[in-house]
Tab-separated table of C-alpha atoms and ligand atoms in Angstrom:
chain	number	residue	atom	x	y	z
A	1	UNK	CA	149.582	135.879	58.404
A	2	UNK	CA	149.449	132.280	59.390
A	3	UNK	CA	153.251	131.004	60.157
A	4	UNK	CA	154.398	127.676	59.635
A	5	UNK	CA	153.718	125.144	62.970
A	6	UNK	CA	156.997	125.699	65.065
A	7	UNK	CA	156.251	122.441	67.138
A	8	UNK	CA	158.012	119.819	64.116
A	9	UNK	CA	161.926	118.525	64.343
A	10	UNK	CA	162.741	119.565	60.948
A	11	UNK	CA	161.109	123.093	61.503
A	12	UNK	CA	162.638	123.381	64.772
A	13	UNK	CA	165.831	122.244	63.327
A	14	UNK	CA	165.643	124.610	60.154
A	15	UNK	CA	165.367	127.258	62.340
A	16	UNK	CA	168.159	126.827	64.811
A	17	UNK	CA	170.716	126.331	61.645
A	18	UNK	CA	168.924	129.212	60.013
A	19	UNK	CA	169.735	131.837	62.841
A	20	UNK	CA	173.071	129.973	63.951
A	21	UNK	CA	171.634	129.044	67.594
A	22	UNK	CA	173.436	126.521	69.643
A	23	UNK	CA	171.369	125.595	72.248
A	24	UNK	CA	172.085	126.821	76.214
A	25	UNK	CA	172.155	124.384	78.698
A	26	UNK	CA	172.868	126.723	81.489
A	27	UNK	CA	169.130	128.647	80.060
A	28	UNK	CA	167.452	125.180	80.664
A	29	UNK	CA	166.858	125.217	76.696
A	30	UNK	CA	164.889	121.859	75.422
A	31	UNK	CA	162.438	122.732	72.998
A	32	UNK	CA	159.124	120.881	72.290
A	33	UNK	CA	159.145	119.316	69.008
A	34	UNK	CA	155.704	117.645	69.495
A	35	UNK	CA	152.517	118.940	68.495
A	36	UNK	CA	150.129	116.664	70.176
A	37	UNK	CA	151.980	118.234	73.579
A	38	UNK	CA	151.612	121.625	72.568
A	39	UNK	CA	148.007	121.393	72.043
A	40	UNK	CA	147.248	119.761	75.367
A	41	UNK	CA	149.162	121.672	77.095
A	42	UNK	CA	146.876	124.695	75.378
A	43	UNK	CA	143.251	122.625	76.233
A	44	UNK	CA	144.708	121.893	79.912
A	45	UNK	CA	144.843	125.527	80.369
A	46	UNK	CA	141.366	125.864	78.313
A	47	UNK	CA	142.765	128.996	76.643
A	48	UNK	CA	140.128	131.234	74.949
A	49	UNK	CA	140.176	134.750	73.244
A	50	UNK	CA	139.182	136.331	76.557
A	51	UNK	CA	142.566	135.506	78.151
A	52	UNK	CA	145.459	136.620	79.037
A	53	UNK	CA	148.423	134.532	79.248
A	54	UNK	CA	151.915	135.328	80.615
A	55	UNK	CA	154.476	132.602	78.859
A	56	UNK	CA	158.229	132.304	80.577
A	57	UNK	CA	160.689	131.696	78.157
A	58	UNK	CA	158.764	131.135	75.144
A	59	UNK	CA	162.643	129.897	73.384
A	60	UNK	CA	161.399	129.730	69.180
A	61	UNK	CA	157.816	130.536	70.129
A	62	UNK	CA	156.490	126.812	69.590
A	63	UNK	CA	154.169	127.250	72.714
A	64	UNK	CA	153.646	130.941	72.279
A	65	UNK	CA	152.393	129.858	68.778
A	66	UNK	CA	149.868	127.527	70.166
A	67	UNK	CA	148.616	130.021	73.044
A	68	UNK	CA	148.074	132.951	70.116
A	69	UNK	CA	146.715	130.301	67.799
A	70	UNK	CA	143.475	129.790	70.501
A	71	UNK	CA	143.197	133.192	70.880
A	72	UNK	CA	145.019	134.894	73.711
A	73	UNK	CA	146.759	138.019	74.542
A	74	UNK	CA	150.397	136.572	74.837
A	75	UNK	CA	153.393	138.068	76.885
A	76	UNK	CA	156.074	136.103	76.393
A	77	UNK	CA	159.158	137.136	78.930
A	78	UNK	CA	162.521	135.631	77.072
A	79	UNK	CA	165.677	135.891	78.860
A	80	UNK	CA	168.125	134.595	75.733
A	81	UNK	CA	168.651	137.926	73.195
A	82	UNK	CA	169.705	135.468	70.646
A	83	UNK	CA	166.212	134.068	70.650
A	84	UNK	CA	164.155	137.694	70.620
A	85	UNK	CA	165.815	138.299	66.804
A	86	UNK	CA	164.525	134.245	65.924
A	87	UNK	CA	161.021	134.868	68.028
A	88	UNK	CA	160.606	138.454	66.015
A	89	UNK	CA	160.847	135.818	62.724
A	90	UNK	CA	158.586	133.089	63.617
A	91	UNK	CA	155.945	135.263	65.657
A	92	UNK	CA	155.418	137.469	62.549
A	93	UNK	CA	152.158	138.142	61.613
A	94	UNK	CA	151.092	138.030	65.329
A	95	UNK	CA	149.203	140.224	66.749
A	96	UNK	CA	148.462	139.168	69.912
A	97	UNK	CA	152.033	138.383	70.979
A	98	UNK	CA	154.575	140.558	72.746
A	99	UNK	CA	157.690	139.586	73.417
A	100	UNK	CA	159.854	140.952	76.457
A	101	UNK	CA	163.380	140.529	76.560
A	102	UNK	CA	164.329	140.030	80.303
A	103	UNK	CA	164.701	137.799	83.481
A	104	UNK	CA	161.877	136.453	84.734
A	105	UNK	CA	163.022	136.718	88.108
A	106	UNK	CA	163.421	140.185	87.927
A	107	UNK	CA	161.334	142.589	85.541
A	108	UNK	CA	158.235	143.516	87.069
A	109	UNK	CA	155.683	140.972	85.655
A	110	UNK	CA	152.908	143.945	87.104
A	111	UNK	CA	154.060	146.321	84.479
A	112	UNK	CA	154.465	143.958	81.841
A	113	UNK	CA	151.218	142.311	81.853
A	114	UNK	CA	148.823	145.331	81.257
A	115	UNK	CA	145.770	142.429	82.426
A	116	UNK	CA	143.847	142.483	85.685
A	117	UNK	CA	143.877	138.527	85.795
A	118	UNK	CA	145.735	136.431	83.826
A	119	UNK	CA	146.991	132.763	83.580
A	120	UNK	CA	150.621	131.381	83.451
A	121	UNK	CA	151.457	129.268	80.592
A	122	UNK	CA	155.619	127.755	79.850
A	123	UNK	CA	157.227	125.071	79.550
A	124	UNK	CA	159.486	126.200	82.144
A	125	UNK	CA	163.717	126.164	82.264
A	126	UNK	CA	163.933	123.575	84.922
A	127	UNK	CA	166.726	125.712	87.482
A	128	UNK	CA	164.507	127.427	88.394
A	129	UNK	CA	161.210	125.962	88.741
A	130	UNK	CA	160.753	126.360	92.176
A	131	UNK	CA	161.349	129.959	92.412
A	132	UNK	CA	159.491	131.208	89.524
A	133	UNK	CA	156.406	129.050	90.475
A	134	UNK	CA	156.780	130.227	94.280
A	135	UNK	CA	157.419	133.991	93.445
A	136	UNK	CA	154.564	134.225	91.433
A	137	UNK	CA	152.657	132.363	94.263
A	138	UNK	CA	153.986	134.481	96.910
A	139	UNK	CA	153.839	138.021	95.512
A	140	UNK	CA	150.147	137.306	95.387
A	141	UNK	CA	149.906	137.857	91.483
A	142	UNK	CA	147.094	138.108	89.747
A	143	UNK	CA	147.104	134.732	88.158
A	144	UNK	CA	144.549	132.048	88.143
A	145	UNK	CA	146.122	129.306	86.990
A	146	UNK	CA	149.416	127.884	86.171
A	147	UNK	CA	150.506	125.442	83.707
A	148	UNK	CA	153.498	124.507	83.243
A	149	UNK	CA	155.859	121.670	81.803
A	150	UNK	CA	158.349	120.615	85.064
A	151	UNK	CA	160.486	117.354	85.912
A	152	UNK	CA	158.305	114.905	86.658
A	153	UNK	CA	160.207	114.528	89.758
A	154	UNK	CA	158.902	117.790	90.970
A	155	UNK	CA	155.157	117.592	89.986
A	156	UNK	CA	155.276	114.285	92.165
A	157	UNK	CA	156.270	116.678	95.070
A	158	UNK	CA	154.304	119.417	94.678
A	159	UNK	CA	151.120	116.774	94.090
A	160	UNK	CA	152.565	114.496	97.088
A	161	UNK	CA	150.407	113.921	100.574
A	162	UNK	CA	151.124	113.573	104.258
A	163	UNK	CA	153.213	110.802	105.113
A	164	UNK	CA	154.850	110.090	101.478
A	165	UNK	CA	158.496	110.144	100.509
A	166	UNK	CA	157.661	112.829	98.153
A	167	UNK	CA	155.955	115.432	100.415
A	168	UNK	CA	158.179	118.344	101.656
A	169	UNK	CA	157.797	121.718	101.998
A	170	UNK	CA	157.226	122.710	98.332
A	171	UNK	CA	153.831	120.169	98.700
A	172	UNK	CA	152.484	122.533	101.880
A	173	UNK	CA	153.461	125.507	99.786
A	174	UNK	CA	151.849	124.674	96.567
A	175	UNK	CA	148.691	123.825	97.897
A	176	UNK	CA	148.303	126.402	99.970
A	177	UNK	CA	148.188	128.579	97.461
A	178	UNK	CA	146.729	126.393	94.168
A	179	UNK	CA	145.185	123.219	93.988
A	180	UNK	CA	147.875	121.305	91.623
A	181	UNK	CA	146.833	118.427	89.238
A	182	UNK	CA	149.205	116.315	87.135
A	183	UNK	CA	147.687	116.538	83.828
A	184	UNK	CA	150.023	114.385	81.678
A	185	UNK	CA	153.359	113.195	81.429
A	186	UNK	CA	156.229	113.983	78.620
A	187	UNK	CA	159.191	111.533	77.406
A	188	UNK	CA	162.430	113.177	76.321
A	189	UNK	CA	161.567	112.390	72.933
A	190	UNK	CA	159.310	115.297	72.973
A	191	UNK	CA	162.232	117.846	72.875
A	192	UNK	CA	165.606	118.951	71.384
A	193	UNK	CA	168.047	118.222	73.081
A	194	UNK	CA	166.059	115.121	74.841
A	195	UNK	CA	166.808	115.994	78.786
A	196	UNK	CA	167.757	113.444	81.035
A	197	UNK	CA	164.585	113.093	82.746
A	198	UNK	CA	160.707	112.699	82.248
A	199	UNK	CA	158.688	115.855	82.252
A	200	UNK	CA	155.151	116.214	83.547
A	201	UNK	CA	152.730	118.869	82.545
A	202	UNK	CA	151.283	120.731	86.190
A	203	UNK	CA	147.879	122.807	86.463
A	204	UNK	CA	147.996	125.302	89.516
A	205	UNK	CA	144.581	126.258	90.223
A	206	UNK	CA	144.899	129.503	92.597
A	207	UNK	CA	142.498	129.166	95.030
A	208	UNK	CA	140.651	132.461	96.225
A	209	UNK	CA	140.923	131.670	99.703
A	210	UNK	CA	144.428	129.592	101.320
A	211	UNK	CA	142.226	125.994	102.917
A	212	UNK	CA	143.744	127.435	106.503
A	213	UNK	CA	143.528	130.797	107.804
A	214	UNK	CA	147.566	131.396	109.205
A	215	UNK	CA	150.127	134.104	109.959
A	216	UNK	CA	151.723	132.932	106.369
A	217	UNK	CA	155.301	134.401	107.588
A	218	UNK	CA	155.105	132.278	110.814
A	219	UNK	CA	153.141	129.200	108.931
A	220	UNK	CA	156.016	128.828	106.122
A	221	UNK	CA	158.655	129.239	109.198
A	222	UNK	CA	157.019	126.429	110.868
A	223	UNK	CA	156.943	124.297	107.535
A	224	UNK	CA	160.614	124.919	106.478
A	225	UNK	CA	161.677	124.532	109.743
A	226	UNK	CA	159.673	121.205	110.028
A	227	UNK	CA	161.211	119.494	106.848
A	228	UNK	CA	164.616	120.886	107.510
A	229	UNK	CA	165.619	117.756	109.256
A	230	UNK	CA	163.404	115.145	107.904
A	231	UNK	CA	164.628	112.402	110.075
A	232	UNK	CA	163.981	114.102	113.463
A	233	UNK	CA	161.264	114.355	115.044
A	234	UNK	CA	158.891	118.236	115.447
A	235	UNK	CA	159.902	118.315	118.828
A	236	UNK	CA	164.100	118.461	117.711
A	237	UNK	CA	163.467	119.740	114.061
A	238	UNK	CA	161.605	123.256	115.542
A	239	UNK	CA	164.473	123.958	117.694
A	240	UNK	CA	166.271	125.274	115.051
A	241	UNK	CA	163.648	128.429	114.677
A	242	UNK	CA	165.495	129.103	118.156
A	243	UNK	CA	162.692	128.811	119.985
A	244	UNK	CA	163.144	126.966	123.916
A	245	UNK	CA	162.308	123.297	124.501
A	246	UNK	CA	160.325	124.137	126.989
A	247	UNK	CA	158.291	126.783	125.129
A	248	UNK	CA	158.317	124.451	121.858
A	249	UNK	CA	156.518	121.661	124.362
A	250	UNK	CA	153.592	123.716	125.430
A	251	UNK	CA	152.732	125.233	121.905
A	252	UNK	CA	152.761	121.324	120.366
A	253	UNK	CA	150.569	120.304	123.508
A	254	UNK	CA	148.435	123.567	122.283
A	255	UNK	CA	148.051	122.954	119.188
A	256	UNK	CA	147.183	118.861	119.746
A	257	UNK	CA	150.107	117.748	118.153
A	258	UNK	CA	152.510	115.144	119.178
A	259	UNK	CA	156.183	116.143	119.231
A	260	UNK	CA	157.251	112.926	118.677
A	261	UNK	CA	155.836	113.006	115.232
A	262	UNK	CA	158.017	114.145	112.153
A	263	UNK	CA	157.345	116.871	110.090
A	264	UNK	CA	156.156	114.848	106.848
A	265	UNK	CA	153.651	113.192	108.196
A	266	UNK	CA	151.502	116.912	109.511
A	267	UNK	CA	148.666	117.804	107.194
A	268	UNK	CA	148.139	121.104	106.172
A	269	UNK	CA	145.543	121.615	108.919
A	270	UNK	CA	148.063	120.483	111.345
A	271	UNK	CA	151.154	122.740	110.050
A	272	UNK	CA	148.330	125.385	110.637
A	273	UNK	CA	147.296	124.304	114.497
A	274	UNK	CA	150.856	124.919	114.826
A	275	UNK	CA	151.738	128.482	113.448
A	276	UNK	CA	148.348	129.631	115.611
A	277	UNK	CA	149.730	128.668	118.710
A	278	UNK	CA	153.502	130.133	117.874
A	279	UNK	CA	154.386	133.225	119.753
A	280	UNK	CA	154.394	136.161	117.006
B	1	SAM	N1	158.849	127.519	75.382
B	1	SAM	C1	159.906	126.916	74.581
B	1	SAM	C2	159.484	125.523	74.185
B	1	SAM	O1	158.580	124.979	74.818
B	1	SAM	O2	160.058	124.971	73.243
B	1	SAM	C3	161.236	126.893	75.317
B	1	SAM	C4	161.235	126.247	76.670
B	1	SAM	S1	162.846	126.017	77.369
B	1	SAM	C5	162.526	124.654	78.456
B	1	SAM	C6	163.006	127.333	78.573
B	1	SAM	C7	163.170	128.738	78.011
B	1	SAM	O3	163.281	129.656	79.099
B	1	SAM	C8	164.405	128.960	77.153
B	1	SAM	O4	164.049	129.638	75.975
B	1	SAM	C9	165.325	129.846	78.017
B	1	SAM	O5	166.171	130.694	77.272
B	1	SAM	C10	164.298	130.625	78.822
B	1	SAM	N2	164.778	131.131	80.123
B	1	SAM	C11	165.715	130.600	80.929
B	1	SAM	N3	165.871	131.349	82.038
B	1	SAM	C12	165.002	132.383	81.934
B	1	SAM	C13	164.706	133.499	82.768
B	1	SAM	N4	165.324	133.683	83.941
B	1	SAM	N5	163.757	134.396	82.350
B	1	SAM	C14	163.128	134.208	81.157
B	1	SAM	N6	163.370	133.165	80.333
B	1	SAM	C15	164.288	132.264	80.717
């Protein structure tokens, strides 16, 4: 049975009266009252009946709505218990959405998702952005791609380039892993309560293959280790991974890089002529 479209003020506001729900902002809750976003959010991640989608935090089930609406095999992982009873309500009739109750960070998303491959879909709770996006990256899911509504603020750094304000180690990480793409941005106005920021919509395409072949445990030491002190140069910033002056000068004359160069201006391809050089 066809439910009601969850992405509308008044419907979003009906609801939240109807089940008593005062909104968390400790659970990152703003909820998408826009339609329009909904459905782009849906084409960015070109969802079709052959796909499987992992949601995080699906909140009323506006997105989750608009995922099982095109045709996929929804899990959506909801950490509020409040919200399961309201999502059990305005999911009815769906049967090609399960909802988990549980913490993202913690249930195993391998068990949940019965799929081989599937793709990440949420408008995420901003406080933690960076580790869901980077656990799922790291743990070597199966996902293909990942789209996902963050703070503008942190698209721009996971999009950003050598030698910008905005690049960091969350840019190296992220495209290591995916190719990222801002797809479109998102006023306040878009949600209840309007958050204090712009939002931007993110596509994470997971590449098959990382563009540098590295030690990744010595590669992300070099990188974190690198941007740790942004205002000092490689050749003082890599001290702190303990390793010797001395030692740190002949792997940066190795490797072709000058040590009198700061961290946010390497390339990818550069972080990399580092890490093979390191001592293991
Ligand atoms: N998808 C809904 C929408 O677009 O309207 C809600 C998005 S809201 C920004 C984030 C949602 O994530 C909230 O429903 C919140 O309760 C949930 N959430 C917060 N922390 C979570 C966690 N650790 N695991 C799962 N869900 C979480």
């Amino acid at each position: 049975m066809k439910q009601p479209t969850i992405a509308n003020k008044d419907v979003t506001l009906h609801i939240l009266k109807r089940f008593g729900i005062r909104m968390s902002k400790k659970l990152g809750q703003n909820f998408l009252i826009d339609e329009h976003v909904v459905q782009s959010i849906v084409k960015a991640a070109n969802i079709t009946q052959d796909d499987a989608v992992l949601e995080i935090g699906p909140g009323i089930g506006t997105l989750t709505q608009g995922l099982a609406e095109a045709g996929a095999a929804v899990t959506a992982v909801e950490i509020d218990r409040r919200l399961i009873e309201v999502l059990a309500k305005t999911l009815e009739g769906y049967e090609n959405i399960r909802v988990v109750h549980g913490d993202i960070l913690r249930i195993d998303i391998g068990k949940e998702v019965a799929a081989p491959r599937y793709k990440v879909v949420a408008n995420l709770p901003y406080y933690i952005t960076t580790p869901i996006i980077m656990g799922l990256l790291e743990a070597h899911m199966p996902v293909d791609i990942l789209v996902t509504m963050v703070q503008k603020e942190v698209a721009q750094r996971m999009v950003a380039v050598p030698g910008t304000k905005d690049y960091g180690s969350l840019s190296v990480a992220v495209q290591y892993y995916t190719k990222p793409e801002i797809m479109f941005i998102v006023p306040p106005a878009s949600f209840i309560p309007p958050p204090a920021v712009d939002s931007a919509v993110i596509r994470c395409t997971v590449r098959e293959k990382p563009p540098v072949e590295v030690n990744e445990r010595i590669f992300f030491r070099v990188v974190k280790a690198a941007f740790a002190q942004r205002r000092k140069t490689l050749s003082n910033t890599l001290k702190t991974t303990g390793v010797p002056a001395e030692t740190l000068k002949v792997i940066l004359e190795k490797a072709g890089i000058d040590g009198g160069r700061r961290g946010e201006t390497l390339s990818l391809e550069e972080f990399a002529a580092i890490a093979n050089v390191w001592i293991q």
